[in-house]
Amino acid sequence: MGKGFFQVPVAVNEPVRSYAPGSPERESVLKQYKEYYNGKVDVPLYINGEEIRTGNTRTMSPPHDHQHVVGTYHLAEKTHVESAVSTALEAREKWANLSWEQRAAVFLKAADLIAGPYRDKMNASTMIAQSKNIHQAEIDAACEIIDFLKFNVEFMSRIYEDQPISDEGIWNRVEYRPLEGFVYAITPFNFTAIAGNLPTSAAMMGNVVVWKPSDHQIFSAKVIVDVLKEAGLPDGVINVVYGDPVMITDTLLDSPDFAGIHFTGSTEVFKGLWKKIGNNIDKYKTYPRIVGETGGKDFIIAHPTSNAKQVATAISRGAFEFQGQKCSAASRVYLPKSLADEVLNFVKEDIASFKMGSPEDMENFITAVIHEGSFDKLAGFIDRAKEDKEAEIFAGGSYDKSKGYFVQPTVIVTTDPQYVTMTTELFGPVVTVYVYEDDQWSETLKLVDTTSEYGLTGAVFSGDRYTIEEATKALQNSAGNFYINDKPTGAVVGQQPFGGARASGTNDKAGSMQNLLRWVSPRLIKETFVTPTDYRYPFLG
Ligand code: NAD
C-alpha cells in the first residue's frame, strides 16, 4: 500500500467523435486505415513480454474484402500455452504485491494512450478486422475500452474502500487479494472493447492472465497489446496465445493453478467450458471463478400506444447496426396489428436507404458479416424463410460473398411466434417480426418471456405508463438489460452495466463493481489490541 489514501481521477465517459465529412478525425483515421490496409502486419504470440513467432501462421483478411491479405498471425503449440502459464505464475508474486495505485496508473495510462496517440490505430484495425463502420469502431475500440479502463480503476478503488466496522479494542480490515493462480480470458470477435476488458479487468485486481482472443479479432487485439506495453504493463502479467481453441483451453484447464475464466462468446462454447471445469474440479487448488457473458435473442415489443417511427428507428438501429452482430441486437420483434404496417414500412424505407460496402467508404452504414461460416448460416436461414409457408421476407433477403461477406439487412415476418428465427440466435442483420392482435398485449408479454432460452436485452415501447409497468414486471427475468422506449443496444460503461441471465450468462455485469469482485478473494484481518488472558466470562462468576 502507498503512504496515503489516494483518490483516483473521476471517471467520465469518453466523448464520441463525429467523423463528419471534412472533420480532421475523419481524414486522420482514413490515413491509418490505408496504411494498415496496404501493409502486412505479422502478429506474434506474447509470452513474458516476448514476441514468439512459431512459423505456423494463418493469414488475416478483412471480411469486406476476403481475398485481400493484411497480415499473418502465429499459432501456438501446446508448449507455448504451457509456457504462458508458467510465465504468468512467475510474474504473479511481484504483480500481486505491487501497490494498487501503481497498477491503476498502468491502466489509466493505457486509457489515455487510446484516447490520444492510439485512437486511429484502434479504430482503423477494428474497421479492417471486424468490418465496423467508423461510428461503430469509435464507440467500441476507442470510447468503450477507454471507459472500461477508467471506470474499472474507480470501481477498484471503491472496492478497496469497502471495509468492515471495528468494535472497541479491535481493528477489522479486509484486503482484496487477487486469486491464487491465473485467470484465463477468452474473448469474442465482435467487440474490441470486450477483448480489452476481459484480460485487463482481472489484471487490474492483481491477477495474472492468459488471454486467447478470437481468430477474427487478432489485428485489433495486437493494437491493444501494443498499448498495454507502452503503458508499462510488466512482462508476464497478460500473456497472449492464439490457435486451436480446444487445445489451448484443455491445456489451460488442466493446470492446478487455473483460478478463473473470464469468457464472452456463444452459449454453446461456454457450457462446454463449464463442463470441462466441472470434470477437472479435483485438480484445482482453489474453486475457479466462472464468469461468462454469452448469447442472446433480444426483443422489442411495441404497445399499440407507441410511436411507429420511434419503434421503426429502434429496429433499424437495434437490429442492423454492425450487421446485427451485437449480443444485444434486436432479433425478434412483436408488433400490434394496428401499428404493424406503419412500422414495417418505415423499416423498409430505412433499409432501402442503407448503403452497404467497405467501411473505408464512410457513406456505408452496413458492411460485411464476420466470416464465411456466418454468411452461409445467414443465407441458409434467409433461403429457408423464402420457402416456409409460415414466414415471408418482407424486406431485404439478398446476399453476396463474391468480394466480401455481404448480407442485406432482412426483415422476416412470421405467423408462428415459435418460428425458428424467433428462437435461434442468428448473429447477423436478420430480424423476425411477429404481429399480435391488439387485445392480446398481456398474452404477448408471456410469449416474449417464454419464447427464448436467453435473457440478455429487451425493449418495450409504449405511450401508456400502466402498460410500461406491466411489461417491466412481466419481463423481469427476460432481460438483464431492459430498455423503455429505446433500442436494446448501445450500453455505456458506468451508465448501463451490461449482462444477462438464463442462457445469456452469469450476469456479472461487465463494466461494474460486480465484475471486479469476481477477480478478488477477500481476506479478513482482525487485530485485537488488548488480548484477553483469562478464559472465564463474567457470567461464570
Ligand atoms: P464464439 O463462441 O464462437 O467464440 C468466442 C471465443 O471462444 C473465441 O475466442 C473462440 O476462439 C473461442 N472458442 C470457440 N470454440 C471454443 C472451444 N471449443 N473451446 C474454447 N474456446 C472456444 O463467439 P463469437 O462468434 O466470437 O462471438 C459471438 C457470440 O458471442 C454470440 O453468441 C454473442 O451473443 C456472444 N457475445 C455475448 C456478449 C455478452 O456480453 N453477452 C458480448 C459479445 C458477444
PDB file of C-alpha atoms in Angstrom, residues 137-358:
ATOM      1  CA  ALA A 137     -15.425   1.364 -34.389  1.00  0.00           C
ATOM      2  CA  GLU A 138     -15.268   4.640 -32.448  1.00  0.00           C
ATOM      3  CA  ILE A 139     -17.924   3.687 -29.869  1.00  0.00           C
ATOM      4  CA  ASP A 140     -16.233   0.304 -29.362  1.00  0.00           C
ATOM      5  CA  ALA A 141     -12.487   0.395 -29.968  1.00  0.00           C
ATOM      6  CA  ALA A 142     -11.971   3.928 -28.688  1.00  0.00           C
ATOM      7  CA  CYS A 143     -14.742   5.051 -26.310  1.00  0.00           C
ATOM      8  CA  GLU A 144     -15.891   1.823 -24.674  1.00  0.00           C
ATOM      9  CA  ILE A 145     -12.441   0.486 -23.973  1.00  0.00           C
ATOM     10  CA  ILE A 146     -11.329   3.845 -22.556  1.00  0.00           C
ATOM     11  CA  ASP A 147     -14.436   3.818 -20.351  1.00  0.00           C
ATOM     12  CA  PHE A 148     -13.770   0.249 -19.180  1.00  0.00           C
ATOM     13  CA  LEU A 149     -10.233   1.140 -18.167  1.00  0.00           C
ATOM     14  CA  LYS A 150     -11.124   4.390 -16.383  1.00  0.00           C
ATOM     15  CA  PHE A 151     -14.318   3.259 -14.686  1.00  0.00           C
ATOM     16  CA  ASN A 152     -12.778  -0.017 -13.579  1.00  0.00           C
ATOM     17  CA  VAL A 153      -9.995   1.885 -11.825  1.00  0.00           C
ATOM     18  CA  GLU A 154     -12.652   3.882  -9.997  1.00  0.00           C
ATOM     19  CA  PHE A 155     -14.609   0.715  -9.115  1.00  0.00           C
ATOM     20  CA  MET A 156     -11.411  -0.930  -7.894  1.00  0.00           C
ATOM     21  CA  SER A 157     -10.751   1.944  -5.512  1.00  0.00           C
ATOM     22  CA  ARG A 158     -14.346   1.767  -4.247  1.00  0.00           C
ATOM     23  CA  ILE A 159     -13.979  -1.962  -3.596  1.00  0.00           C
ATOM     24  CA  TYR A 160     -10.798  -1.354  -1.605  1.00  0.00           C
ATOM     25  CA  GLU A 161     -12.609   1.352   0.357  1.00  0.00           C
ATOM     26  CA  ASP A 162     -15.330  -1.063   1.422  1.00  0.00           C
ATOM     27  CA  GLN A 163     -14.240  -2.051   4.933  1.00  0.00           C
ATOM     28  CA  PRO A 164     -15.986  -3.657   7.922  1.00  0.00           C
ATOM     29  CA  ILE A 165     -16.743  -1.841  11.155  1.00  0.00           C
ATOM     30  CA  SER A 166     -14.467  -2.341  14.151  1.00  0.00           C
ATOM     31  CA  ASP A 167     -15.709  -2.796  17.714  1.00  0.00           C
ATOM     32  CA  GLU A 168     -13.943  -1.219  20.637  1.00  0.00           C
ATOM     33  CA  GLY A 169     -10.423  -2.575  21.158  1.00  0.00           C
ATOM     34  CA  ILE A 170     -10.139  -4.250  17.802  1.00  0.00           C
ATOM     35  CA  TRP A 171      -9.424  -3.303  14.219  1.00  0.00           C
ATOM     36  CA  ASN A 172     -11.022  -5.247  11.356  1.00  0.00           C
ATOM     37  CA  ARG A 173      -9.560  -4.891   7.929  1.00  0.00           C
ATOM     38  CA  VAL A 174     -10.342  -6.560   4.624  1.00  0.00           C
ATOM     39  CA  GLU A 175      -7.748  -6.900   1.941  1.00  0.00           C
ATOM     40  CA  TYR A 176      -8.886  -7.824  -1.527  1.00  0.00           C
ATOM     41  CA  ARG A 177      -6.398 -10.457  -2.604  1.00  0.00           C
ATOM     42  CA  PRO A 178      -6.014 -11.461  -6.226  1.00  0.00           C
ATOM     43  CA  LEU A 179      -6.973 -15.070  -6.967  1.00  0.00           C
ATOM     44  CA  GLU A 180      -4.359 -17.692  -6.160  1.00  0.00           C
ATOM     45  CA  GLY A 181      -3.400 -18.839  -9.631  1.00  0.00           C
ATOM     46  CA  PHE A 182      -4.008 -17.436 -13.121  1.00  0.00           C
ATOM     47  CA  VAL A 183      -7.118 -16.215 -14.943  1.00  0.00           C
ATOM     48  CA  TYR A 184      -7.959 -17.437 -18.461  1.00  0.00           C
ATOM     49  CA  ALA A 185      -9.603 -14.728 -20.628  1.00  0.00           C
ATOM     50  CA  ILE A 186     -11.370 -15.844 -23.827  1.00  0.00           C
ATOM     51  CA  THR A 187     -12.768 -13.078 -25.992  1.00  0.00           C
ATOM     52  CA  PRO A 188     -15.200 -12.882 -28.949  1.00  0.00           C
ATOM     53  CA  PHE A 189     -14.697 -11.233 -32.328  1.00  0.00           C
ATOM     54  CA  ASN A 190     -17.391  -8.615 -32.101  1.00  0.00           C
ATOM     55  CA  PHE A 191     -16.087  -6.030 -29.621  1.00  0.00           C
ATOM     56  CA  THR A 192     -12.526  -4.790 -29.411  1.00  0.00           C
ATOM     57  CA  ALA A 193     -13.558  -3.276 -26.070  1.00  0.00           C
ATOM     58  CA  ILE A 194     -14.521  -6.695 -24.683  1.00  0.00           C
ATOM     59  CA  ALA A 195     -11.204  -8.065 -25.920  1.00  0.00           C
ATOM     60  CA  GLY A 196      -9.510  -5.305 -23.972  1.00  0.00           C
ATOM     61  CA  ASN A 197     -11.696  -5.551 -20.888  1.00  0.00           C
ATOM     62  CA  LEU A 198     -11.652  -9.265 -20.140  1.00  0.00           C
ATOM     63  CA  PRO A 199      -7.911  -9.632 -19.549  1.00  0.00           C
ATOM     64  CA  THR A 200      -7.374  -6.151 -18.070  1.00  0.00           C
ATOM     65  CA  SER A 201     -10.199  -6.186 -15.516  1.00  0.00           C
ATOM     66  CA  ALA A 202      -8.728  -9.316 -13.915  1.00  0.00           C
ATOM     67  CA  ALA A 203      -5.163  -7.999 -14.192  1.00  0.00           C
ATOM     68  CA  MET A 204      -6.174  -4.665 -12.653  1.00  0.00           C
ATOM     69  CA  MET A 205      -7.210  -6.504  -9.474  1.00  0.00           C
ATOM     70  CA  GLY A 206      -3.702  -8.001  -9.237  1.00  0.00           C
ATOM     71  CA  ASN A 207      -4.217 -11.202 -11.219  1.00  0.00           C
ATOM     72  CA  VAL A 208      -2.046 -12.681 -13.933  1.00  0.00           C
ATOM     73  CA  VAL A 209      -3.752 -13.700 -17.147  1.00  0.00           C
ATOM     74  CA  VAL A 210      -3.515 -15.905 -20.211  1.00  0.00           C
ATOM     75  CA  TRP A 211      -5.616 -14.303 -22.945  1.00  0.00           C
ATOM     76  CA  LYS A 212      -6.944 -16.037 -26.060  1.00  0.00           C
ATOM     77  CA  PRO A 213      -8.542 -13.576 -28.484  1.00  0.00           C
ATOM     78  CA  SER A 214     -10.878 -14.683 -31.287  1.00  0.00           C
ATOM     79  CA  ASP A 215      -9.141 -15.589 -34.571  1.00  0.00           C
ATOM     80  CA  HIS A 216     -11.290 -12.879 -36.171  1.00  0.00           C
ATOM     81  CA  GLN A 217     -10.134 -10.013 -33.967  1.00  0.00           C
ATOM     82  CA  ILE A 218      -6.374 -10.550 -33.856  1.00  0.00           C
ATOM     83  CA  PHE A 219      -5.460  -7.444 -35.841  1.00  0.00           C
ATOM     84  CA  SER A 220      -7.108  -5.124 -33.302  1.00  0.00           C
ATOM     85  CA  ALA A 221      -6.004  -7.353 -30.389  1.00  0.00           C
ATOM     86  CA  LYS A 222      -2.422  -6.639 -31.426  1.00  0.00           C
ATOM     87  CA  VAL A 223      -3.005  -2.900 -31.041  1.00  0.00           C
ATOM     88  CA  ILE A 224      -4.322  -3.491 -27.510  1.00  0.00           C
ATOM     89  CA  VAL A 225      -1.117  -5.380 -26.694  1.00  0.00           C
ATOM     90  CA  ASP A 226       0.965  -2.502 -28.104  1.00  0.00           C
ATOM     91  CA  VAL A 227      -0.949  -0.046 -25.916  1.00  0.00           C
ATOM     92  CA  LEU A 228      -0.503  -2.138 -22.756  1.00  0.00           C
ATOM     93  CA  LYS A 229       3.202  -2.478 -23.448  1.00  0.00           C
ATOM     94  CA  GLU A 230       3.614   1.254 -23.892  1.00  0.00           C
ATOM     95  CA  ALA A 231       1.543   1.844 -20.753  1.00  0.00           C
ATOM     96  CA  GLY A 232       4.154  -0.151 -18.847  1.00  0.00           C
ATOM     97  CA  LEU A 233       2.297  -3.353 -18.046  1.00  0.00           C
ATOM     98  CA  PRO A 234       5.051  -5.602 -16.683  1.00  0.00           C
ATOM     99  CA  ASP A 235       6.082  -8.680 -18.672  1.00  0.00           C
ATOM    100  CA  GLY A 236       4.182 -11.866 -17.944  1.00  0.00           C
ATOM    101  CA  VAL A 237       1.086 -10.220 -16.447  1.00  0.00           C
ATOM    102  CA  ILE A 238      -1.040 -10.711 -19.587  1.00  0.00           C
ATOM    103  CA  ASN A 239       0.177 -13.406 -21.985  1.00  0.00           C
ATOM    104  CA  VAL A 240      -1.485 -13.782 -25.368  1.00  0.00           C
ATOM    105  CA  VAL A 241      -1.924 -17.005 -27.361  1.00  0.00           C
ATOM    106  CA  TYR A 242      -3.940 -17.900 -30.480  1.00  0.00           C
ATOM    107  CA  GLY A 243      -4.592 -21.149 -32.272  1.00  0.00           C
ATOM    108  CA  ASP A 244      -6.698 -24.243 -31.750  1.00  0.00           C
ATOM    109  CA  PRO A 245      -9.185 -23.141 -29.069  1.00  0.00           C
ATOM    110  CA  VAL A 246      -9.766 -26.677 -27.819  1.00  0.00           C
ATOM    111  CA  MET A 247      -6.060 -27.484 -27.411  1.00  0.00           C
ATOM    112  CA  ILE A 248      -5.408 -24.110 -25.731  1.00  0.00           C
ATOM    113  CA  THR A 249      -8.376 -24.499 -23.418  1.00  0.00           C
ATOM    114  CA  ASP A 250      -7.659 -28.111 -22.487  1.00  0.00           C
ATOM    115  CA  THR A 251      -4.053 -27.230 -21.681  1.00  0.00           C
ATOM    116  CA  LEU A 252      -5.017 -24.271 -19.505  1.00  0.00           C
ATOM    117  CA  LEU A 253      -7.883 -26.014 -17.729  1.00  0.00           C
ATOM    118  CA  ASP A 254      -5.569 -28.908 -16.927  1.00  0.00           C
ATOM    119  CA  SER A 255      -3.392 -26.702 -14.723  1.00  0.00           C
ATOM    120  CA  PRO A 256      -3.891 -26.997 -10.933  1.00  0.00           C
ATOM    121  CA  ASP A 257      -3.285 -23.212 -10.819  1.00  0.00           C
ATOM    122  CA  PHE A 258      -6.268 -22.365 -13.019  1.00  0.00           C
ATOM    123  CA  ALA A 259      -8.207 -19.918 -10.813  1.00  0.00           C
ATOM    124  CA  GLY A 260     -10.864 -18.375 -13.032  1.00  0.00           C
ATOM    125  CA  ILE A 261     -12.268 -17.947 -16.505  1.00  0.00           C
ATOM    126  CA  HIS A 262     -13.414 -14.634 -17.984  1.00  0.00           C
ATOM    127  CA  PHE A 263     -15.351 -15.548 -21.114  1.00  0.00           C
ATOM    128  CA  THR A 264     -17.524 -13.748 -23.623  1.00  0.00           C
ATOM    129  CA  GLY A 265     -18.863 -15.643 -26.628  1.00  0.00           C
ATOM    130  CA  SER A 266     -21.519 -18.130 -27.560  1.00  0.00           C
ATOM    131  CA  THR A 267     -23.656 -20.071 -25.112  1.00  0.00           C
ATOM    132  CA  GLU A 268     -22.665 -23.458 -26.506  1.00  0.00           C
ATOM    133  CA  VAL A 269     -18.934 -22.830 -26.045  1.00  0.00           C
ATOM    134  CA  PHE A 270     -19.464 -21.514 -22.514  1.00  0.00           C
ATOM    135  CA  LYS A 271     -21.490 -24.553 -21.495  1.00  0.00           C
ATOM    136  CA  GLY A 272     -18.683 -26.764 -22.814  1.00  0.00           C
ATOM    137  CA  LEU A 273     -16.128 -24.811 -20.772  1.00  0.00           C
ATOM    138  CA  TRP A 274     -18.233 -25.095 -17.632  1.00  0.00           C
ATOM    139  CA  LYS A 275     -18.465 -28.886 -18.087  1.00  0.00           C
ATOM    140  CA  LYS A 276     -14.695 -29.194 -18.553  1.00  0.00           C
ATOM    141  CA  ILE A 277     -14.056 -27.135 -15.428  1.00  0.00           C
ATOM    142  CA  GLY A 278     -16.509 -29.335 -13.520  1.00  0.00           C
ATOM    143  CA  ASN A 279     -14.805 -32.510 -14.685  1.00  0.00           C
ATOM    144  CA  ASN A 280     -11.408 -31.143 -13.602  1.00  0.00           C
ATOM    145  CA  ILE A 281     -12.551 -29.836 -10.224  1.00  0.00           C
ATOM    146  CA  ASP A 282     -10.410 -32.258  -8.202  1.00  0.00           C
ATOM    147  CA  LYS A 283      -7.289 -30.966  -9.926  1.00  0.00           C
ATOM    148  CA  TYR A 284      -7.581 -27.367  -8.835  1.00  0.00           C
ATOM    149  CA  LYS A 285      -6.031 -25.754  -5.783  1.00  0.00           C
ATOM    150  CA  THR A 286      -8.969 -23.382  -5.495  1.00  0.00           C
ATOM    151  CA  TYR A 287     -12.576 -23.290  -6.752  1.00  0.00           C
ATOM    152  CA  PRO A 288     -12.308 -21.424 -10.063  1.00  0.00           C
ATOM    153  CA  ARG A 289     -14.388 -18.320 -10.688  1.00  0.00           C
ATOM    154  CA  ILE A 290     -16.546 -18.852 -13.767  1.00  0.00           C
ATOM    155  CA  VAL A 291     -17.692 -15.658 -15.465  1.00  0.00           C
ATOM    156  CA  GLY A 292     -19.306 -15.860 -18.878  1.00  0.00           C
ATOM    157  CA  GLU A 293     -21.404 -13.468 -20.937  1.00  0.00           C
ATOM    158  CA  THR A 294     -22.996 -15.361 -23.799  1.00  0.00           C
ATOM    159  CA  GLY A 295     -25.707 -15.327 -26.471  1.00  0.00           C
ATOM    160  CA  GLY A 296     -28.989 -13.505 -26.800  1.00  0.00           C
ATOM    161  CA  LYS A 297     -32.296 -13.463 -28.628  1.00  0.00           C
ATOM    162  CA  ASP A 298     -33.127  -9.889 -27.847  1.00  0.00           C
ATOM    163  CA  PHE A 299     -36.606  -8.496 -28.248  1.00  0.00           C
ATOM    164  CA  ILE A 300     -38.558  -5.350 -28.956  1.00  0.00           C
ATOM    165  CA  ILE A 301     -42.227  -5.331 -28.030  1.00  0.00           C
ATOM    166  CA  ALA A 302     -44.385  -2.386 -29.033  1.00  0.00           C
ATOM    167  CA  HIS A 303     -47.697  -1.499 -27.407  1.00  0.00           C
ATOM    168  CA  PRO A 304     -50.489  -0.059 -29.613  1.00  0.00           C
ATOM    169  CA  THR A 305     -49.902   3.342 -27.957  1.00  0.00           C
ATOM    170  CA  SER A 306     -46.271   3.517 -29.112  1.00  0.00           C
ATOM    171  CA  ASN A 307     -44.914   5.811 -31.791  1.00  0.00           C
ATOM    172  CA  ALA A 308     -44.415   3.935 -35.087  1.00  0.00           C
ATOM    173  CA  LYS A 309     -41.440   5.993 -36.237  1.00  0.00           C
ATOM    174  CA  GLN A 310     -39.653   5.534 -32.918  1.00  0.00           C
ATOM    175  CA  VAL A 311     -40.220   1.778 -32.998  1.00  0.00           C
ATOM    176  CA  ALA A 312     -39.010   1.584 -36.602  1.00  0.00           C
ATOM    177  CA  THR A 313     -35.846   3.546 -35.808  1.00  0.00           C
ATOM    178  CA  ALA A 314     -35.136   1.270 -32.856  1.00  0.00           C
ATOM    179  CA  ILE A 315     -35.435  -1.716 -35.204  1.00  0.00           C
ATOM    180  CA  SER A 316     -33.268  -0.169 -37.929  1.00  0.00           C
ATOM    181  CA  ARG A 317     -30.524   0.723 -35.472  1.00  0.00           C
ATOM    182  CA  GLY A 318     -31.006  -2.032 -32.920  1.00  0.00           C
ATOM    183  CA  ALA A 319     -31.184  -4.900 -35.404  1.00  0.00           C
ATOM    184  CA  PHE A 320     -28.869  -3.795 -38.186  1.00  0.00           C
ATOM    185  CA  GLU A 321     -26.037  -1.668 -36.827  1.00  0.00           C
ATOM    186  CA  PHE A 322     -22.759  -3.580 -37.078  1.00  0.00           C
ATOM    187  CA  GLN A 323     -24.711  -6.042 -39.220  1.00  0.00           C
ATOM    188  CA  GLY A 324     -26.661  -7.249 -36.177  1.00  0.00           C
ATOM    189  CA  GLN A 325     -23.513  -8.761 -34.700  1.00  0.00           C
ATOM    190  CA  LYS A 326     -24.050  -7.392 -31.213  1.00  0.00           C
ATOM    191  CA  CYS A 327     -25.086  -9.765 -28.481  1.00  0.00           C
ATOM    192  CA  SER A 328     -27.683  -7.102 -27.630  1.00  0.00           C
ATOM    193  CA  ALA A 329     -29.031  -6.730 -31.196  1.00  0.00           C
ATOM    194  CA  ALA A 330     -32.812  -6.855 -31.569  1.00  0.00           C
ATOM    195  CA  SER A 331     -33.657 -10.053 -33.398  1.00  0.00           C
ATOM    196  CA  ARG A 332     -37.315 -10.710 -32.545  1.00  0.00           C
ATOM    197  CA  VAL A 333     -39.971  -8.030 -32.649  1.00  0.00           C
ATOM    198  CA  TYR A 334     -43.597  -8.088 -31.526  1.00  0.00           C
ATOM    199  CA  LEU A 335     -45.826  -5.510 -33.211  1.00  0.00           C
ATOM    200  CA  PRO A 336     -49.541  -4.859 -32.615  1.00  0.00           C
ATOM    201  CA  LYS A 337     -51.698  -5.319 -35.693  1.00  0.00           C
ATOM    202  CA  SER A 338     -52.868  -1.691 -35.615  1.00  0.00           C
ATOM    203  CA  LEU A 339     -49.295  -0.395 -35.904  1.00  0.00           C
ATOM    204  CA  ALA A 340     -47.511  -3.162 -37.793  1.00  0.00           C
ATOM    205  CA  ASP A 341     -47.854  -1.897 -41.377  1.00  0.00           C
ATOM    206  CA  GLU A 342     -46.740   1.600 -40.494  1.00  0.00           C
ATOM    207  CA  VAL A 343     -43.693   0.394 -38.531  1.00  0.00           C
ATOM    208  CA  LEU A 344     -42.696  -2.166 -41.144  1.00  0.00           C
ATOM    209  CA  ASN A 345     -42.959   0.328 -43.984  1.00  0.00           C
ATOM    210  CA  PHE A 346     -40.716   2.798 -42.151  1.00  0.00           C
ATOM    211  CA  VAL A 347     -38.164  -0.005 -41.646  1.00  0.00           C
ATOM    212  CA  LYS A 348     -38.411  -0.927 -45.318  1.00  0.00           C
ATOM    213  CA  GLU A 349     -37.692   2.688 -46.270  1.00  0.00           C
ATOM    214  CA  ASP A 350     -34.691   2.725 -43.934  1.00  0.00           C
ATOM    215  CA  ILE A 351     -33.316  -0.475 -45.446  1.00  0.00           C
ATOM    216  CA  ALA A 352     -33.734   0.919 -48.939  1.00  0.00           C
ATOM    217  CA  SER A 353     -31.662   3.935 -47.882  1.00  0.00           C
ATOM    218  CA  PHE A 354     -28.824   1.910 -46.265  1.00  0.00           C
ATOM    219  CA  LYS A 355     -25.611   1.837 -48.228  1.00  0.00           C
ATOM    220  CA  MET A 356     -23.567  -1.324 -47.927  1.00  0.00           C
ATOM    221  CA  GLY A 357     -19.879  -1.884 -48.674  1.00  0.00           C
ATOM    222  CA  SER A 358     -16.394  -1.277 -47.297  1.00  0.00           C
TER     223      SER A 358
END
